[in-house]
Structures are given as structure tokens and as C-alpha cells.
Amino acid sequence: MVNVLSIRCAGFLACVLLMTLFALAPVVQGATYYVKTNGNDAAAGTTWATAKQTIQAAVDIAADGDDVWVTNGLYQTGTRITPGSTNGTLNRLVITNNITVQSVNGPAFTAIQGEQNGNTLASIRCVFMSTGALSGFTLIDGYAPFVGSGLYVDASGGGAYAYGASLSNCVVIGNEAGRAGGGVAGGSLYDCRIESNIASNGGGGVYESTVYDSSILSNSVTWLGLGGGALESTLFRTWVSENTSFTGGGVGNSTLHDCEIY
């Protein structure tokens, strides 16, 4: 006769042993890379003493799960072509791996600056992200131009094109897009301030974004566009104030939860 109690006991002991082995196993953490304005892109980037000079140089050597720490300063050099672009639009920073890029002291001290040369290919968006997280930066003076094919990946998200990615504790200010999302297109935003951005067609502040506990202020849409603050987005506990558009000055075609529109 099979001893069911013995089988159950043996199974239980095996589970306990397996759980113990998992508990004792070392936790594998990702690598950390460092960036400072007086760093050197030829250096290893693995300590502050060997920090990279541009954020892109550290991002390029980081793998999924790694962290990139950026100290105080204005980061305004270097360009990278938009992935999937048909006309070569430019970005100051491109993130395509699942990493976290974080400033040391927050957006008041650390900024990524694009370049505004009108609706031309000489303009530069601040950040393109297809995954990963960006935290604690000011994104300023970015421009996503509507040139040539006019693909949304080229012409939307003047501050950040962030589908599949997230931004937290960021200030996105003074950016422009030739199509939609003057500040940000796509992505999840947490505790951000989206202010004084412009889009030609819609979503002066954000377009197709999910926004939590943030403020969307003084953004605008030119031409006959829609959604001065937000277009086709979902907002939670967000303050939307003094945005302008031909239709839907505050928001357009969006879902709001516990928000205030002023």
C-alpha cells in the first residue's frame, strides 16, 4: 500500500529545501554607469572618477536592468537619429534598452536640451524612448519637425517620444512638435510638470500618454487643432490649467479621473 503521508511529507520537505535555496541565492543586480558634464566618453563610466561626458555614451553600454546616474548640469551635445525614421530626424538622447536613467538631484539641477531650428531637419528632439525609465530631468527646447514623410515617430513628442517607456519627476518645458504632443507623445508620466509646449495638430502638452499626479500648464495647439493640454490621453489626479486650442482648450478626446481643469 502506498503511504500517502510519506509522499506528502517528502513533497513538503522538497518545497522547503527549494525555497531555502532561493532565499540563500545571491540577488543579481544590474550594473551602474555614471555621467557628468566634465567626464570623458572614452572612460569606463563605472565610477564617478571614470564618468562619461554624454548620457548617450553611458546608455549605449548599458544592458537591460542597468542604471545610469547623471549628475548636475546641462546636457546639450551629441545627436542620434530617430529609430525607424524615414528622413533622419535627430534626438539628443535615444534609449532603446530597458534601463533607468536618473539624475542625482532632480530636474532643478539637471537638464537635457534639444535644439529648435524651426520646422527643419536641423532641429533636435530631447529624448526618444522605446522602453526604460527617465527620472529627474528637465527636458527643454526640443523640436520634432514635420518634414518629408511626416511620420508620427519623426514629428511628435518635441520633448520626449516615449511609447513603451516612463517619465517621472520630470519638467518638460518649451518644446514643440510639428504634429502632436508638443511636450510628450506616448508613455506613462508620474509626478511631472508639462508646461509651455506647442504642437501644430493636437496635444500641445501630451498626446496618447497616461499621466499620474502631474500638472499640465500653459500649453497650446496652433492651426485648427484639438486638446491644448492633452489629446487622446488618460489623466489621473492631474491639474490642467491655462492651455489653449481651437477646440478643447484643456483636453480633447481624453479620459480624466479626479482631475481639475482650469
Short mmCIF file of C-alpha atoms in Angstrom, two decimals:
data_model
loop_
_atom_site.label_atom_id
_atom_site.label_comp_id
_atom_site.label_asym_id
_atom_site.label_seq_id
_atom_site.Cartn_x
_atom_site.Cartn_y
_atom_site.Cartn_z
CA MET A 1 0.00 0.00 0.00
CA VAL A 2 1.30 3.48 -0.92
CA ASN A 3 1.98 5.68 2.10
CA VAL A 4 0.27 8.94 1.08
CA LEU A 5 1.52 10.68 4.22
CA SER A 6 5.13 9.87 3.32
CA ILE A 7 4.65 11.23 -0.21
CA ARG A 8 3.13 14.46 1.12
CA CYS A 9 5.90 14.83 3.69
CA ALA A 10 8.62 14.26 1.11
CA GLY A 11 6.96 16.80 -1.21
CA PHE A 12 6.73 19.34 1.60
CA LEU A 13 10.38 18.90 2.56
CA ALA A 14 11.42 19.29 -1.08
CA CYS A 15 9.47 22.54 -1.32
CA VAL A 16 11.02 23.85 1.89
CA LEU A 17 14.50 22.96 0.63
CA LEU A 18 13.84 24.65 -2.73
CA MET A 19 12.52 27.80 -1.05
CA THR A 20 15.58 27.90 1.22
CA LEU A 21 17.92 27.63 -1.75
CA PHE A 22 16.10 30.51 -3.49
CA ALA A 23 16.32 32.61 -0.32
CA LEU A 24 20.06 31.98 0.02
CA ALA A 25 20.82 32.61 -3.65
CA PRO A 26 22.60 35.93 -4.30
CA VAL A 27 20.49 38.69 -5.81
CA VAL A 28 21.88 39.64 -9.20
CA GLN A 29 21.79 43.41 -9.67
CA GLY A 30 22.37 45.34 -12.84
CA ALA A 31 25.45 47.42 -13.45
CA THR A 32 25.59 51.16 -12.74
CA TYR A 33 27.11 53.78 -15.01
CA TYR A 34 27.85 57.42 -14.28
CA VAL A 35 27.69 60.66 -16.26
CA LYS A 36 28.95 64.18 -15.54
CA THR A 37 29.43 67.19 -17.80
CA ASN A 38 33.21 67.19 -17.34
CA GLY A 39 33.51 63.44 -17.84
CA ASN A 40 35.09 61.56 -20.73
CA ASP A 41 33.15 59.37 -23.15
CA ALA A 42 36.29 57.27 -23.69
CA ALA A 43 36.39 56.38 -19.98
CA ALA A 44 34.77 53.28 -18.50
CA GLY A 45 31.86 55.10 -16.87
CA THR A 46 31.70 52.64 -13.98
CA THR A 47 32.61 55.16 -11.24
CA TRP A 48 32.27 58.90 -10.80
CA ALA A 49 36.02 59.18 -11.39
CA THR A 50 35.62 57.50 -14.79
CA ALA A 51 32.23 59.04 -15.65
CA LYS A 52 31.06 59.51 -19.22
CA GLN A 53 30.51 63.02 -20.54
CA THR A 54 27.31 62.41 -22.50
CA ILE A 55 24.28 60.47 -21.35
CA GLN A 56 24.15 58.65 -24.69
CA ALA A 57 27.64 57.18 -24.17
CA ALA A 58 26.54 55.58 -20.90
CA VAL A 59 23.21 54.40 -22.32
CA ASP A 60 25.00 52.73 -25.23
CA ILE A 61 26.99 50.41 -22.95
CA ALA A 62 24.15 49.70 -20.50
CA ALA A 63 22.16 46.46 -20.71
CA ASP A 64 18.62 45.66 -19.61
CA GLY A 65 18.27 46.17 -15.87
CA ASP A 66 21.22 48.56 -15.57
CA ASP A 67 21.12 52.08 -14.11
CA VAL A 68 22.63 55.29 -15.43
CA TRP A 69 23.17 58.08 -12.88
CA VAL A 70 23.58 61.63 -14.16
CA THR A 71 24.86 64.48 -12.01
CA ASN A 72 24.09 68.19 -12.23
CA GLY A 73 24.45 70.09 -15.48
CA LEU A 74 23.03 70.97 -18.87
CA TYR A 75 23.41 68.14 -21.39
CA GLN A 76 23.20 69.67 -24.86
CA THR A 77 25.72 67.90 -27.08
CA GLY A 78 25.54 64.90 -29.37
CA THR A 79 22.78 63.61 -31.64
CA ARG A 80 21.27 60.27 -32.57
CA ILE A 81 18.87 59.54 -35.45
CA THR A 82 15.33 58.51 -34.52
CA PRO A 83 14.92 54.71 -34.78
CA GLY A 84 12.53 53.96 -37.62
CA SER A 85 12.85 57.43 -39.09
CA THR A 86 12.49 57.79 -42.83
CA ASN A 87 14.05 61.22 -43.04
CA GLY A 88 16.77 61.27 -40.37
CA THR A 89 15.19 63.33 -37.58
CA LEU A 90 17.51 63.86 -34.62
CA ASN A 91 17.41 63.36 -30.86
CA ARG A 92 19.74 64.42 -28.11
CA LEU A 93 19.26 61.04 -26.40
CA VAL A 94 17.92 57.69 -27.63
CA ILE A 95 17.01 54.89 -25.18
CA THR A 96 16.07 51.50 -26.64
CA ASN A 97 17.03 49.19 -23.77
CA ASN A 98 15.15 48.57 -20.52
CA ILE A 99 17.28 50.72 -18.25
CA THR A 100 16.72 53.52 -15.74
CA VAL A 101 18.35 56.88 -16.43
CA GLN A 102 18.14 59.03 -13.33
CA SER A 103 19.52 62.37 -12.22
CA VAL A 104 21.20 62.71 -8.85
CA ASN A 105 19.47 65.90 -7.68
CA GLY A 106 16.35 66.26 -9.80
CA PRO A 107 15.05 68.49 -12.62
CA ALA A 108 16.05 71.77 -10.96
CA PHE A 109 19.70 70.83 -11.42
CA THR A 110 19.83 68.51 -14.45
CA ALA A 111 18.53 69.22 -17.96
CA ILE A 112 18.59 67.70 -21.43
CA GLN A 113 18.32 70.42 -24.06
CA GLY A 114 17.25 69.89 -27.64
CA GLU A 115 17.60 72.44 -30.41
CA GLN A 116 14.97 74.50 -32.18
CA ASN A 117 15.81 75.45 -35.75
CA GLY A 118 12.24 75.73 -36.98
CA ASN A 119 10.39 73.00 -38.79
CA THR A 120 13.57 71.61 -40.37
CA LEU A 121 15.79 68.57 -40.00
CA ALA A 122 18.31 70.75 -38.16
CA SER A 123 16.01 70.71 -35.12
CA ILE A 124 16.63 68.18 -32.34
CA ARG A 125 14.17 66.41 -30.02
CA CYS A 126 15.30 65.99 -26.43
CA VAL A 127 14.64 62.26 -25.88
CA PHE A 128 13.39 59.24 -27.84
CA MET A 129 12.49 56.20 -25.71
CA SER A 130 11.02 52.87 -26.75
CA THR A 131 11.41 51.32 -23.29
CA GLY A 132 13.02 52.05 -19.93
CA ALA A 133 12.56 54.93 -17.50
CA LEU A 134 13.77 58.52 -17.27
CA SER A 135 13.60 60.25 -13.89
CA GLY A 136 14.50 63.66 -12.52
CA PHE A 137 15.27 65.73 -15.64
CA THR A 138 14.17 68.97 -17.25
CA LEU A 139 13.58 68.49 -20.99
CA ILE A 140 13.80 71.85 -22.75
CA ASP A 141 13.89 73.36 -26.24
CA GLY A 142 13.27 70.12 -28.11
CA TYR A 143 11.65 70.12 -31.55
CA ALA A 144 10.18 67.22 -33.53
CA PRO A 145 9.85 68.57 -37.09
CA PHE A 146 7.15 67.70 -39.62
CA VAL A 147 9.37 67.25 -42.66
CA GLY A 148 9.20 64.90 -45.61
CA SER A 149 7.14 61.79 -44.80
CA GLY A 150 5.74 63.35 -41.63
CA LEU A 151 5.67 60.07 -39.70
CA TYR A 152 4.47 60.44 -36.10
CA VAL A 153 7.73 58.94 -34.86
CA ASP A 154 9.52 61.84 -36.52
CA ALA A 155 7.11 64.70 -35.92
CA SER A 156 5.56 64.02 -32.49
CA GLY A 157 6.87 64.46 -28.96
CA GLY A 158 9.09 67.53 -29.04
CA GLY A 159 10.34 66.93 -25.51
CA ALA A 160 10.04 63.16 -25.43
CA TYR A 161 8.70 60.45 -27.71
CA ALA A 162 8.11 57.79 -25.07
CA TYR A 163 5.83 54.98 -26.27
CA GLY A 164 6.55 51.93 -24.10
CA ALA A 165 8.57 53.98 -21.60
CA SER A 166 8.02 56.12 -18.50
CA LEU A 167 8.99 59.53 -17.18
CA SER A 168 8.90 60.50 -13.51
CA ASN A 169 9.71 63.71 -11.65
CA CYS A 170 10.42 65.47 -14.94
CA VAL A 171 9.78 69.03 -16.12
CA VAL A 172 9.00 69.19 -19.84
CA ILE A 173 9.04 72.84 -20.88
CA GLY A 174 9.32 74.91 -24.03
CA ASN A 175 9.28 72.08 -26.58
CA GLU A 176 7.48 71.87 -29.92
CA ALA A 177 6.18 69.22 -32.32
CA GLY A 178 5.26 69.57 -35.97
CA ARG A 179 2.35 67.19 -35.44
CA ALA A 180 1.19 66.01 -31.99
CA GLY A 181 2.48 66.02 -28.43
CA GLY A 182 4.45 69.24 -28.12
CA GLY A 183 5.76 68.10 -24.75
CA VAL A 184 5.41 64.32 -24.74
CA ALA A 185 3.97 61.71 -27.10
CA GLY A 186 3.08 58.34 -25.57
CA GLY A 187 4.46 56.87 -22.37
CA SER A 188 3.46 56.90 -18.71
CA LEU A 189 4.17 60.09 -16.78
CA TYR A 190 4.42 60.30 -12.98
CA ASP A 191 4.75 63.49 -10.95
CA CYS A 192 5.74 65.59 -13.97
CA ARG A 193 5.17 69.20 -14.99
CA ILE A 194 4.32 69.71 -18.66
CA GLU A 195 4.48 73.42 -19.38
CA SER A 196 4.56 75.89 -22.30
CA ASN A 197 4.88 73.33 -25.09
CA ILE A 198 3.40 73.70 -28.58
CA ALA A 199 2.03 71.22 -31.13
CA SER A 200 0.71 72.02 -34.58
CA ASN A 201 -2.07 69.43 -34.84
CA GLY A 202 -3.04 68.35 -31.30
CA GLY A 203 -1.98 67.67 -27.76
CA GLY A 204 0.06 70.74 -27.00
CA GLY A 205 1.19 69.20 -23.71
CA VAL A 206 0.78 65.44 -24.16
CA TYR A 207 -0.55 63.08 -26.81
CA GLU A 208 -1.56 59.44 -26.25
CA SER A 209 0.02 59.49 -22.79
CA THR A 210 -1.08 58.17 -19.39
CA VAL A 211 -0.45 60.83 -16.76
CA TYR A 212 -0.48 60.48 -12.96
CA ASP A 213 -0.29 63.18 -10.25
CA SER A 214 1.08 65.83 -12.59
CA SER A 215 0.39 69.33 -13.88
CA ILE A 216 -0.23 70.36 -17.49
CA LEU A 217 0.15 74.13 -17.77
CA SER A 218 0.06 76.80 -20.48
CA ASN A 219 0.48 74.50 -23.48
CA SER A 220 -1.05 75.28 -26.85
CA VAL A 221 -2.04 73.92 -30.25
CA THR A 222 -1.71 76.03 -33.38
CA TRP A 223 -3.77 75.81 -36.57
CA LEU A 224 -7.20 74.16 -36.13
CA GLY A 225 -6.00 71.53 -33.67
CA LEU A 226 -7.52 69.83 -30.64
CA GLY A 227 -6.53 69.40 -27.00
CA GLY A 228 -4.34 72.27 -25.87
CA GLY A 229 -3.22 70.42 -22.76
CA ALA A 230 -3.81 66.78 -23.65
CA LEU A 231 -5.16 64.79 -26.58
CA GLU A 232 -6.26 61.14 -26.59
CA SER A 233 -4.71 60.62 -23.16
CA THR A 234 -5.71 59.28 -19.75
CA LEU A 235 -5.16 61.54 -16.76
CA PHE A 236 -5.25 60.67 -13.04
CA ARG A 237 -5.24 63.35 -10.30
CA THR A 238 -3.78 65.92 -12.68
CA TRP A 239 -4.11 69.71 -12.72
CA VAL A 240 -4.79 71.11 -16.22
CA SER A 241 -4.58 74.89 -16.38
CA GLU A 242 -4.46 77.73 -18.94
CA ASN A 243 -3.97 75.63 -22.06
CA THR A 244 -5.28 76.81 -25.43
CA SER A 245 -6.50 75.24 -28.65
CA PHE A 246 -9.04 75.86 -31.42
CA THR A 247 -11.12 73.02 -29.91
CA GLY A 248 -10.78 71.51 -26.43
CA GLY A 249 -8.51 74.09 -24.87
CA GLY A 250 -7.89 71.93 -21.81
CA VAL A 251 -8.21 68.38 -23.14
CA GLY A 252 -9.57 66.60 -26.19
CA ASN A 253 -10.82 63.02 -26.58
CA SER A 254 -9.34 62.02 -23.23
CA THR A 255 -10.36 60.19 -20.04
CA LEU A 256 -9.94 62.02 -16.73
CA HIS A 257 -10.01 60.64 -13.18
CA ASP A 258 -10.15 63.07 -10.25
CA CYS A 259 -8.62 65.94 -12.25
CA GLU A 260 -9.16 69.70 -12.23
CA ILE A 261 -9.49 71.76 -15.41
CA TYR A 262 -8.96 75.49 -15.05
#
